PDB file of C-alpha atoms in Angstrom:
ATOM      1  CA  UNK R   1     225.349  32.525 280.453  1.00  0.00           C
ATOM      2  CA  UNK R   2     221.949  31.558 279.104  1.00  0.00           C
ATOM      3  CA  UNK R   3     219.940  32.043 275.946  1.00  0.00           C
ATOM      4  CA  UNK R   4     217.083  34.532 275.955  1.00  0.00           C
ATOM      5  CA  UNK R   5     214.212  33.479 273.689  1.00  0.00           C
ATOM      6  CA  UNK R   6     211.267  35.714 272.845  1.00  0.00           C
ATOM      7  CA  UNK R   7     208.228  34.529 270.921  1.00  0.00           C
ATOM      8  CA  UNK R   8     206.263  37.133 268.939  1.00  0.00           C
ATOM      9  CA  UNK R   9     202.916  36.358 267.288  1.00  0.00           C
ATOM     10  CA  UNK R  10     201.426  38.485 264.530  1.00  0.00           C
ATOM     11  CA  UNK R  11     197.729  38.069 263.793  1.00  0.00           C
ATOM     12  CA  UNK R  12     197.019  37.905 260.055  1.00  0.00           C
ATOM     13  CA  UNK R  13     193.354  36.891 260.051  1.00  0.00           C
ATOM     14  CA  UNK R  14     190.954  36.473 262.956  1.00  0.00           C
ATOM     15  CA  UNK R  15     187.825  34.413 262.382  1.00  0.00           C
ATOM     16  CA  UNK R  16     187.359  33.129 265.932  1.00  0.00           C
ATOM     17  CA  UNK R  17     189.114  30.936 268.504  1.00  0.00           C
ATOM     18  CA  UNK R  18     192.382  32.815 268.363  1.00  0.00           C
ATOM     19  CA  UNK R  19     193.537  31.163 271.605  1.00  0.00           C
ATOM     20  CA  UNK R  20     193.803  27.694 270.086  1.00  0.00           C
ATOM     21  CA  UNK R  21     195.461  28.996 266.921  1.00  0.00           C
ATOM     22  CA  UNK R  22     197.993  30.999 268.938  1.00  0.00           C
ATOM     23  CA  UNK R  23     198.834  28.040 271.183  1.00  0.00           C
ATOM     24  CA  UNK R  24     199.423  25.765 268.191  1.00  0.00           C
ATOM     25  CA  UNK R  25     201.519  28.388 266.398  1.00  0.00           C
ATOM     26  CA  UNK R  26     203.562  29.091 269.526  1.00  0.00           C
ATOM     27  CA  UNK R  27     204.360  25.478 270.393  1.00  0.00           C
ATOM     28  CA  UNK R  28     205.209  24.668 266.757  1.00  0.00           C
ATOM     29  CA  UNK R  29     207.545  27.663 266.579  1.00  0.00           C
ATOM     30  CA  UNK R  30     209.343  26.577 269.741  1.00  0.00           C
ATOM     31  CA  UNK R  31     209.646  22.984 268.505  1.00  0.00           C
ATOM     32  CA  UNK R  32     210.890  24.144 265.104  1.00  0.00           C
ATOM     33  CA  UNK R  33     213.403  26.636 266.503  1.00  0.00           C
ATOM     34  CA  UNK R  34     217.114  25.792 266.525  1.00  0.00           C
ATOM     35  CA  UNK R  35     219.722  27.691 268.486  1.00  0.00           C
ATOM     36  CA  UNK R  36     223.461  27.812 267.635  1.00  0.00           C
ATOM     37  CA  UNK R  37     225.631  25.186 269.211  1.00  0.00           C
ATOM     38  CA  UNK R  38     227.896  26.379 272.010  1.00  0.00           C
ATOM     39  CA  UNK R  39     231.014  25.053 273.720  1.00  0.00           C
ATOM     40  CA  UNK R  40     232.363  26.282 277.082  1.00  0.00           C
ATOM     41  CA  UNK R  41     235.994  25.860 278.144  1.00  0.00           C
ATOM     42  CA  UNK R  42     236.630  27.489 281.496  1.00  0.00           C
ATOM     43  CA  UNK R  43     235.329  31.039 281.150  1.00  0.00           C
ATOM     44  CA  UNK R  44     235.656  31.047 277.358  1.00  0.00           C
ATOM     45  CA  UNK R  45     232.346  30.579 275.472  1.00  0.00           C
ATOM     46  CA  UNK R  46     232.353  29.748 271.760  1.00  0.00           C
ATOM     47  CA  UNK R  47     229.165  30.144 269.668  1.00  0.00           C
ATOM     48  CA  UNK R  48     229.388  28.194 266.394  1.00  0.00           C
ATOM     49  CA  UNK R  49     227.776  29.242 263.154  1.00  0.00           C
ATOM     50  CA  UNK R  50     225.359  26.921 261.314  1.00  0.00           C
ATOM     51  CA  UNK R  51     228.137  26.128 258.807  1.00  0.00           C
ATOM     52  CA  UNK R  52     230.470  24.964 261.569  1.00  0.00           C
ATOM     53  CA  UNK R  53     227.962  22.927 263.571  1.00  0.00           C
ATOM     54  CA  UNK R  54     224.321  22.051 263.180  1.00  0.00           C
ATOM     55  CA  UNK R  55     222.003  24.162 265.353  1.00  0.00           C
ATOM     56  CA  UNK R  56     220.542  22.521 268.430  1.00  0.00           C
ATOM     57  CA  UNK R  57     216.768  22.252 269.156  1.00  0.00           C
ATOM     58  CA  UNK R  58     215.233  23.321 272.447  1.00  0.00           C
ATOM     59  CA  UNK R  59     214.503  20.799 275.185  1.00  0.00           C
ATOM     60  CA  UNK R  60     210.714  20.589 274.946  1.00  0.00           C
ATOM     61  CA  UNK R  61     209.327  17.681 276.941  1.00  0.00           C
ATOM     62  CA  UNK R  62     205.641  17.999 276.012  1.00  0.00           C
ATOM     63  CA  UNK R  63     203.285  20.086 273.868  1.00  0.00           C
ATOM     64  CA  UNK R  64     200.450  21.792 275.725  1.00  0.00           C
ATOM     65  CA  UNK R  65     197.632  22.449 273.233  1.00  0.00           C
ATOM     66  CA  UNK R  66     194.605  24.673 273.985  1.00  0.00           C
ATOM     67  CA  UNK R  67     191.096  23.510 273.091  1.00  0.00           C
ATOM     68  CA  UNK R  68     188.236  26.014 273.408  1.00  0.00           C
ATOM     69  CA  UNK R  69     184.595  25.170 274.130  1.00  0.00           C
ATOM     70  CA  UNK R  70     181.727  27.621 273.621  1.00  0.00           C
ATOM     71  CA  UNK R  71     178.496  27.249 275.630  1.00  0.00           C
ATOM     72  CA  UNK R  72     175.032  28.368 274.606  1.00  0.00           C
ATOM     73  CA  UNK R  73     171.722  28.537 276.503  1.00  0.00           C
ATOM     74  CA  UNK R  74     173.409  28.300 279.909  1.00  0.00           C
ATOM     75  CA  UNK R  75     175.473  25.236 279.038  1.00  0.00           C
ATOM     76  CA  UNK R  76     172.750  23.281 277.210  1.00  0.00           C
ATOM     77  CA  UNK R  77     174.680  23.299 273.925  1.00  0.00           C
ATOM     78  CA  UNK R  78     178.428  22.762 273.581  1.00  0.00           C
ATOM     79  CA  UNK R  79     180.564  23.753 270.605  1.00  0.00           C
ATOM     80  CA  UNK R  80     184.255  23.093 269.976  1.00  0.00           C
ATOM     81  CA  UNK R  81     186.407  25.608 268.090  1.00  0.00           C
ATOM     82  CA  UNK R  82     183.881  28.488 267.816  1.00  0.00           C
ATOM     83  CA  UNK R  83     184.028  30.969 264.958  1.00  0.00           C
ATOM     84  CA  UNK R  84     184.021  34.746 265.336  1.00  0.00           C
ATOM     85  CA  UNK R  85     180.233  34.986 264.866  1.00  0.00           C
ATOM     86  CA  UNK R  86     179.618  32.169 267.322  1.00  0.00           C
ATOM     87  CA  UNK R  87     181.796  33.905 269.902  1.00  0.00           C
ATOM     88  CA  UNK R  88     179.569  36.978 269.679  1.00  0.00           C
ATOM     89  CA  UNK R  89     176.467  35.097 270.856  1.00  0.00           C
ATOM     90  CA  UNK R  90     177.971  32.528 273.216  1.00  0.00           C
ATOM     91  CA  UNK R  91     177.203  32.596 276.948  1.00  0.00           C
ATOM     92  CA  UNK R  92     180.575  31.347 278.152  1.00  0.00           C
ATOM     93  CA  UNK R  93     183.936  29.980 277.067  1.00  0.00           C
ATOM     94  CA  UNK R  94     186.062  27.208 278.567  1.00  0.00           C
ATOM     95  CA  UNK R  95     189.695  26.770 277.479  1.00  0.00           C
ATOM     96  CA  UNK R  96     191.535  23.581 278.449  1.00  0.00           C
ATOM     97  CA  UNK R  97     195.260  23.199 277.766  1.00  0.00           C
ATOM     98  CA  UNK R  98     196.372  19.561 277.710  1.00  0.00           C
ATOM     99  CA  UNK R  99     199.175  17.425 276.332  1.00  0.00           C
ATOM    100  CA  UNK R 100     198.984  14.048 274.621  1.00  0.00           C
ATOM    101  CA  UNK R 101     199.572  12.297 277.972  1.00  0.00           C
ATOM    102  CA  UNK R 102     196.140  13.558 279.156  1.00  0.00           C
ATOM    103  CA  UNK R 103     197.797  15.937 281.619  1.00  0.00           C
ATOM    104  CA  UNK R 104     195.836  19.162 282.104  1.00  0.00           C
ATOM    105  CA  UNK R 105     198.163  22.170 282.066  1.00  0.00           C
ATOM    106  CA  UNK R 106     195.615  24.935 282.613  1.00  0.00           C
ATOM    107  CA  UNK R 107     191.864  25.609 282.625  1.00  0.00           C
ATOM    108  CA  UNK R 108     190.328  29.016 282.034  1.00  0.00           C
ATOM    109  CA  UNK R 109     186.620  29.833 282.184  1.00  0.00           C
ATOM    110  CA  UNK R 110     184.982  33.108 281.174  1.00  0.00           C
ATOM    111  CA  UNK R 111     181.496  34.406 280.549  1.00  0.00           C
ATOM    112  CA  UNK R 112     178.204  34.291 282.453  1.00  0.00           C
ATOM    113  CA  UNK R 113     177.618  30.532 282.491  1.00  0.00           C
ATOM    114  CA  UNK R 114     177.985  28.275 285.536  1.00  0.00           C
ATOM    115  CA  UNK R 115     179.499  24.916 284.593  1.00  0.00           C
ATOM    116  CA  UNK R 116     178.793  21.646 286.363  1.00  0.00           C
ATOM    117  CA  UNK R 117     181.348  18.965 287.135  1.00  0.00           C
ATOM    118  CA  UNK R 118     179.946  16.617 284.494  1.00  0.00           C
ATOM    119  CA  UNK R 119     180.265  19.323 281.831  1.00  0.00           C
ATOM    120  CA  UNK R 120     183.914  19.966 282.671  1.00  0.00           C
ATOM    121  CA  UNK R 121     184.699  16.236 282.638  1.00  0.00           C
ATOM    122  CA  UNK R 122     182.984  15.888 279.275  1.00  0.00           C
ATOM    123  CA  UNK R 123     185.025  18.776 277.882  1.00  0.00           C
ATOM    124  CA  UNK R 124     188.253  17.254 279.226  1.00  0.00           C
ATOM    125  CA  UNK R 125     187.512  13.959 277.440  1.00  0.00           C
ATOM    126  CA  UNK R 126     186.835  15.776 274.179  1.00  0.00           C
ATOM    127  CA  UNK R 127     190.004  17.846 274.645  1.00  0.00           C
ATOM    128  CA  UNK R 128     192.077  14.690 275.110  1.00  0.00           C
ATOM    129  CA  UNK R 129     190.931  13.412 271.699  1.00  0.00           C
ATOM    130  CA  UNK R 130     191.483  16.752 269.951  1.00  0.00           C
ATOM    131  CA  UNK R 131     194.926  17.255 271.521  1.00  0.00           C
ATOM    132  CA  UNK R 132     196.057  13.811 270.344  1.00  0.00           C
ATOM    133  CA  UNK R 133     194.966  14.629 266.779  1.00  0.00           C
ATOM    134  CA  UNK R 134     196.604  18.074 266.765  1.00  0.00           C
ATOM    135  CA  UNK R 135     199.840  16.757 268.277  1.00  0.00           C
ATOM    136  CA  UNK R 136     200.065  14.112 265.549  1.00  0.00           C
ATOM    137  CA  UNK R 137     199.567  16.779 262.866  1.00  0.00           C
ATOM    138  CA  UNK R 138     202.290  18.931 264.416  1.00  0.00           C
ATOM    139  CA  UNK R 139     204.783  16.079 264.555  1.00  0.00           C
ATOM    140  CA  UNK R 140     204.081  15.148 260.919  1.00  0.00           C
ATOM    141  CA  UNK R 141     204.551  18.761 259.815  1.00  0.00           C
ATOM    142  CA  UNK R 142     207.878  18.985 261.666  1.00  0.00           C
ATOM    143  CA  UNK R 143     209.056  15.715 260.153  1.00  0.00           C
ATOM    144  CA  UNK R 144     208.101  16.829 256.635  1.00  0.00           C
ATOM    145  CA  UNK R 145     209.945  20.118 257.113  1.00  0.00           C
ATOM    146  CA  UNK R 146     213.071  18.362 258.344  1.00  0.00           C
ATOM    147  CA  UNK R 147     212.887  15.915 255.452  1.00  0.00           C
ATOM    148  CA  UNK R 148     212.517  18.736 252.922  1.00  0.00           C
ATOM    149  CA  UNK R 149     215.531  20.551 254.362  1.00  0.00           C
ATOM    150  CA  UNK R 150     217.711  17.452 254.060  1.00  0.00           C
ATOM    151  CA  UNK R 151     216.590  16.798 250.493  1.00  0.00           C
ATOM    152  CA  UNK R 152     217.093  20.409 249.475  1.00  0.00           C
ATOM    153  CA  UNK R 153     213.465  21.083 248.587  1.00  0.00           C
ATOM    154  CA  UNK R 154     211.329  24.094 249.364  1.00  0.00           C
ATOM    155  CA  UNK R 155     210.852  24.790 253.036  1.00  0.00           C
ATOM    156  CA  UNK R 156     209.867  27.712 255.204  1.00  0.00           C
ATOM    157  CA  UNK R 157     206.898  30.043 255.043  1.00  0.00           C
ATOM    158  CA  UNK R 158     208.278  32.352 252.361  1.00  0.00           C
ATOM    159  CA  UNK R 159     209.206  29.522 250.011  1.00  0.00           C
ATOM    160  CA  UNK R 160     205.820  27.815 250.358  1.00  0.00           C
ATOM    161  CA  UNK R 161     203.895  30.897 249.130  1.00  0.00           C
ATOM    162  CA  UNK R 162     203.436  31.082 245.337  1.00  0.00           C
ATOM    163  CA  UNK R 163     204.649  34.259 243.687  1.00  0.00           C
ATOM    164  CA  UNK R 164     202.259  37.011 242.608  1.00  0.00           C
ATOM    165  CA  UNK R 165     199.375  35.782 244.754  1.00  0.00           C
ATOM    166  CA  UNK R 166     197.589  37.745 247.432  1.00  0.00           C
ATOM    167  CA  UNK R 167     197.499  35.753 250.659  1.00  0.00           C
ATOM    168  CA  UNK R 168     195.011  37.991 252.475  1.00  0.00           C
ATOM    169  CA  UNK R 169     191.447  36.811 252.976  1.00  0.00           C
ATOM    170  CA  UNK R 170     188.380  38.838 252.140  1.00  0.00           C
ATOM    171  CA  UNK R 171     184.857  38.263 253.382  1.00  0.00           C
ATOM    172  CA  UNK R 172     182.099  39.381 251.045  1.00  0.00           C
ATOM    173  CA  UNK R 173     179.551  41.717 252.588  1.00  0.00           C
ATOM    174  CA  UNK R 174     175.943  40.544 252.788  1.00  0.00           C
ATOM    175  CA  UNK R 175     173.018  42.917 252.297  1.00  0.00           C
ATOM    176  CA  UNK R 176     170.737  43.382 255.296  1.00  0.00           C
ATOM    177  CA  UNK R 177     167.091  44.328 254.822  1.00  0.00           C
ATOM    178  CA  UNK R 178     166.197  47.177 257.203  1.00  0.00           C
ATOM    179  CA  UNK R 179     162.760  48.075 255.863  1.00  0.00           C
ATOM    180  CA  UNK R 180     160.683  46.385 258.564  1.00  0.00           C
ATOM    181  CA  UNK R 181     163.085  46.851 261.449  1.00  0.00           C
ATOM    182  CA  UNK R 182     160.854  49.234 263.415  1.00  0.00           C
ATOM    183  CA  UNK R 183     157.785  47.019 263.038  1.00  0.00           C
ATOM    184  CA  UNK R 184     159.699  43.924 264.092  1.00  0.00           C
ATOM    185  CA  UNK R 185     161.156  45.755 267.070  1.00  0.00           C
ATOM    186  CA  UNK R 186     157.670  46.918 268.086  1.00  0.00           C
ATOM    187  CA  UNK R 187     156.333  43.360 267.944  1.00  0.00           C
ATOM    188  CA  UNK R 188     159.214  42.075 270.051  1.00  0.00           C
ATOM    189  CA  UNK R 189     158.709  44.803 272.650  1.00  0.00           C
ATOM    190  CA  UNK R 190     154.948  44.164 272.750  1.00  0.00           C
ATOM    191  CA  UNK R 191     155.436  40.444 273.375  1.00  0.00           C
ATOM    192  CA  UNK R 192     158.171  40.946 275.985  1.00  0.00           C
ATOM    193  CA  UNK R 193     157.293  41.048 279.673  1.00  0.00           C
ATOM    194  CA  UNK R 194     157.544  44.454 281.332  1.00  0.00           C
ATOM    195  CA  UNK R 195     160.282  44.923 283.914  1.00  0.00           C
ATOM    196  CA  UNK R 196     159.361  44.319 287.533  1.00  0.00           C
ATOM    197  CA  UNK R 197     160.325  47.826 288.659  1.00  0.00           C
ATOM    198  CA  UNK R 198     161.340  50.892 286.724  1.00  0.00           C
ATOM    199  CA  UNK R 199     163.130  53.778 288.440  1.00  0.00           C
ATOM    200  CA  UNK R 200     163.133  56.774 286.147  1.00  0.00           C
ATOM    201  CA  UNK R 201     165.186  59.091 288.326  1.00  0.00           C
ATOM    202  CA  UNK R 202     167.188  57.296 291.007  1.00  0.00           C
ATOM    203  CA  UNK R 203     167.704  59.365 294.143  1.00  0.00           C
ATOM    204  CA  UNK R 204     171.286  60.001 295.179  1.00  0.00           C
ATOM    205  CA  UNK R 205     171.546  61.813 298.510  1.00  0.00           C
ATOM    206  CA  UNK R 206     175.176  62.832 298.186  1.00  0.00           C
ATOM    207  CA  UNK R 207     177.861  61.961 295.670  1.00  0.00           C
ATOM    208  CA  UNK R 208     180.506  59.543 296.877  1.00  0.00           C
ATOM    209  CA  UNK R 209     181.185  55.887 297.481  1.00  0.00           C
ATOM    210  CA  UNK R 210     179.378  55.464 300.810  1.00  0.00           C
ATOM    211  CA  UNK R 211     177.598  57.343 303.579  1.00  0.00           C
ATOM    212  CA  UNK R 212     175.814  56.759 306.884  1.00  0.00           C
ATOM    213  CA  UNK R 213     172.102  57.501 307.203  1.00  0.00           C
ATOM    214  CA  UNK R 214     169.871  59.111 304.615  1.00  0.00           C
ATOM    215  CA  UNK R 215     170.969  62.495 303.362  1.00  0.00           C
ATOM    216  CA  UNK R 216     172.917  63.397 306.495  1.00  0.00           C
ATOM    217  CA  UNK R 217     176.587  63.802 307.141  1.00  0.00           C
ATOM    218  CA  UNK R 218     178.620  60.940 308.480  1.00  0.00           C
ATOM    219  CA  UNK R 219     179.240  61.106 312.228  1.00  0.00           C
ATOM    220  CA  UNK R 220     181.824  58.547 313.129  1.00  0.00           C
ATOM    221  CA  UNK R 221     182.439  60.128 316.566  1.00  0.00           C
ATOM    222  CA  UNK R 222     178.869  59.413 317.715  1.00  0.00           C
ATOM    223  CA  UNK R 223     179.127  55.698 317.066  1.00  0.00           C
ATOM    224  CA  UNK R 224     180.312  54.917 320.599  1.00  0.00           C
ATOM    225  CA  UNK R 225     177.341  56.714 322.183  1.00  0.00           C
ATOM    226  CA  UNK R 226     174.887  55.015 319.843  1.00  0.00           C
ATOM    227  CA  UNK R 227     176.416  51.639 320.668  1.00  0.00           C
ATOM    228  CA  UNK R 228     175.986  52.388 324.382  1.00  0.00           C
ATOM    229  CA  UNK R 229     172.342  53.342 323.839  1.00  0.00           C
ATOM    230  CA  UNK R 230     171.701  50.155 321.894  1.00  0.00           C
ATOM    231  CA  UNK R 231     173.342  48.080 324.639  1.00  0.00           C
ATOM    232  CA  UNK R 232     171.182  49.827 327.288  1.00  0.00           C
ATOM    233  CA  UNK R 233     168.045  49.185 325.252  1.00  0.00           C
ATOM    234  CA  UNK R 234     168.944  45.514 324.840  1.00  0.00           C
ATOM    235  CA  UNK R 235     169.604  45.225 328.600  1.00  0.00           C
ATOM    236  CA  UNK R 236     166.233  46.862 329.371  1.00  0.00           C
ATOM    237  CA  UNK R 237     164.462  44.511 326.991  1.00  0.00           C
ATOM    238  CA  UNK R 238     166.092  41.482 328.632  1.00  0.00           C
ATOM    239  CA  UNK R 239     165.063  42.688 332.125  1.00  0.00           C
ATOM    240  CA  UNK R 240     161.493  43.281 330.937  1.00  0.00           C
ATOM    241  CA  UNK R 241     161.356  39.799 329.431  1.00  0.00           C
ATOM    242  CA  UNK R 242     162.607  38.264 332.692  1.00  0.00           C
ATOM    243  CA  UNK R 243     159.989  40.238 334.686  1.00  0.00           C
ATOM    244  CA  UNK R 244     157.196  39.060 332.369  1.00  0.00           C
ATOM    245  CA  UNK R 245     158.355  35.443 332.726  1.00  0.00           C
ATOM    246  CA  UNK R 246     158.385  35.760 336.538  1.00  0.00           C
ATOM    247  CA  UNK R 247     154.919  37.347 336.494  1.00  0.00           C
ATOM    248  CA  UNK R 248     153.505  34.521 334.411  1.00  0.00           C
ATOM    249  CA  UNK R 249     154.959  31.922 336.740  1.00  0.00           C
ATOM    250  CA  UNK R 250     153.430  33.733 339.773  1.00  0.00           C
ATOM    251  CA  UNK R 251     149.971  34.008 338.258  1.00  0.00           C
ATOM    252  CA  UNK R 252     149.869  30.427 337.031  1.00  0.00           C
ATOM    253  CA  UNK R 253     150.349  28.427 340.272  1.00  0.00           C
ATOM    254  CA  UNK R 254     148.300  25.424 339.318  1.00  0.00           C
ATOM    255  CA  UNK R 255     150.227  22.176 339.240  1.00  0.00           C
ATOM    256  CA  UNK R 256     149.624  18.900 337.508  1.00  0.00           C
ATOM    257  CA  UNK R 257     150.667  15.592 338.938  1.00  0.00           C
ATOM    258  CA  UNK R 258     149.972  12.280 337.336  1.00  0.00           C
ATOM    259  CA  UNK R 259     151.044   8.718 338.119  1.00  0.00           C
ATOM    260  CA  UNK R 260     150.596   5.633 336.035  1.00  0.00           C
ATOM    261  CA  UNK R 261     146.998   4.687 336.901  1.00  0.00           C
ATOM    262  CA  UNK R 262     145.816   7.732 338.850  1.00  0.00           C
ATOM    263  CA  UNK R 263     143.564  10.621 337.818  1.00  0.00           C
ATOM    264  CA  UNK R 264     145.037  14.075 337.338  1.00  0.00           C
ATOM    265  CA  UNK R 265     144.565  16.530 340.211  1.00  0.00           C
ATOM    266  CA  UNK R 266     144.559  20.280 339.563  1.00  0.00           C
ATOM    267  CA  UNK R 267     145.031  22.431 342.660  1.00  0.00           C
ATOM    268  CA  UNK R 268     144.554  26.180 342.705  1.00  0.00           C
ATOM    269  CA  UNK R 269     146.377  27.895 345.558  1.00  0.00           C
ATOM    270  CA  UNK R 270     144.206  31.060 345.494  1.00  0.00           C
ATOM    271  CA  UNK R 271     140.783  29.398 345.933  1.00  0.00           C
ATOM    272  CA  UNK R 272     142.112  26.341 347.782  1.00  0.00           C
ATOM    273  CA  UNK R 273     139.911  23.970 345.795  1.00  0.00           C
ATOM    274  CA  UNK R 274     140.725  20.480 344.628  1.00  0.00           C
ATOM    275  CA  UNK R 275     139.233  19.446 341.305  1.00  0.00           C
ATOM    276  CA  UNK R 276     139.502  15.901 340.013  1.00  0.00           C
ATOM    277  CA  UNK R 277     139.280  15.580 336.230  1.00  0.00           C
ATOM    278  CA  UNK R 278     139.325  12.595 333.956  1.00  0.00           C
ATOM    279  CA  UNK R 279     142.184  12.383 331.440  1.00  0.00           C
ATOM    280  CA  UNK R 280     139.938  13.281 328.469  1.00  0.00           C
ATOM    281  CA  UNK R 281     138.669  16.406 330.274  1.00  0.00           C
ATOM    282  CA  UNK R 282     142.134  17.955 330.650  1.00  0.00           C
ATOM    283  CA  UNK R 283     142.644  21.443 329.251  1.00  0.00           C
ATOM    284  CA  UNK R 284     145.107  21.824 326.383  1.00  0.00           C
ATOM    285  CA  UNK R 285     147.629  23.946 328.360  1.00  0.00           C
ATOM    286  CA  UNK R 286     148.455  22.847 331.903  1.00  0.00           C
ATOM    287  CA  UNK R 287     151.360  23.267 334.233  1.00  0.00           C
TER     288      UNK R 287
END
């Protein structure tokens, strides 16, 4: 028999970087959780109440903490722990989960930015510092909670909230001036470069995912014949190229022979003439 543990997270307020907040809340909940003590004798299992025996904590060997990095201008600017507004305009996001022993548990990258090796190493070094700080805060909070429970003070989420106080957050709305929006948009469009190519009405031959040819039906049965025709054409082209090469060699029968300190002799078999040329009088192309 085993224990089945399920961790549920309820989002109260989202102002950006929910991944890091959820990872911290989840690991703290697991570290703070206590299960009932159990004894097993043969096939008989006894689950003790908290009054009979103190509950037992889970065996958690390390705390993986997520640290998020937002990138702007294709990785030129780096920001740790982005807010909700910053997440709207960021180019990419890198999430590194690490423990205090500098062991990377997971890396997740999203967005339209390509990261270099130096950027990832820089983020890992920053994450190591942030994870050490967060882990220390978590351990202090757990120690304070355990100390308060032993001393009989207030502990737990419900007890820490003052009575008759609203715990929800409210963001005041800011007025936006929309009087000159059209003029500003016109100036931006006028200064922007026109697109390289504009297709008003794209032509679609037939609806579907794929087709062969332009506007004709697919003919998979004729592929073998077309392949044979292409092979015959390639064979004819190779024979024509060989014939041209043989013709060139037949027409150009002049030979060039040269020793170390001898002039070059060009002999033409058709006219049976022997012409002696100096080295500087040689034509550019000889055989």
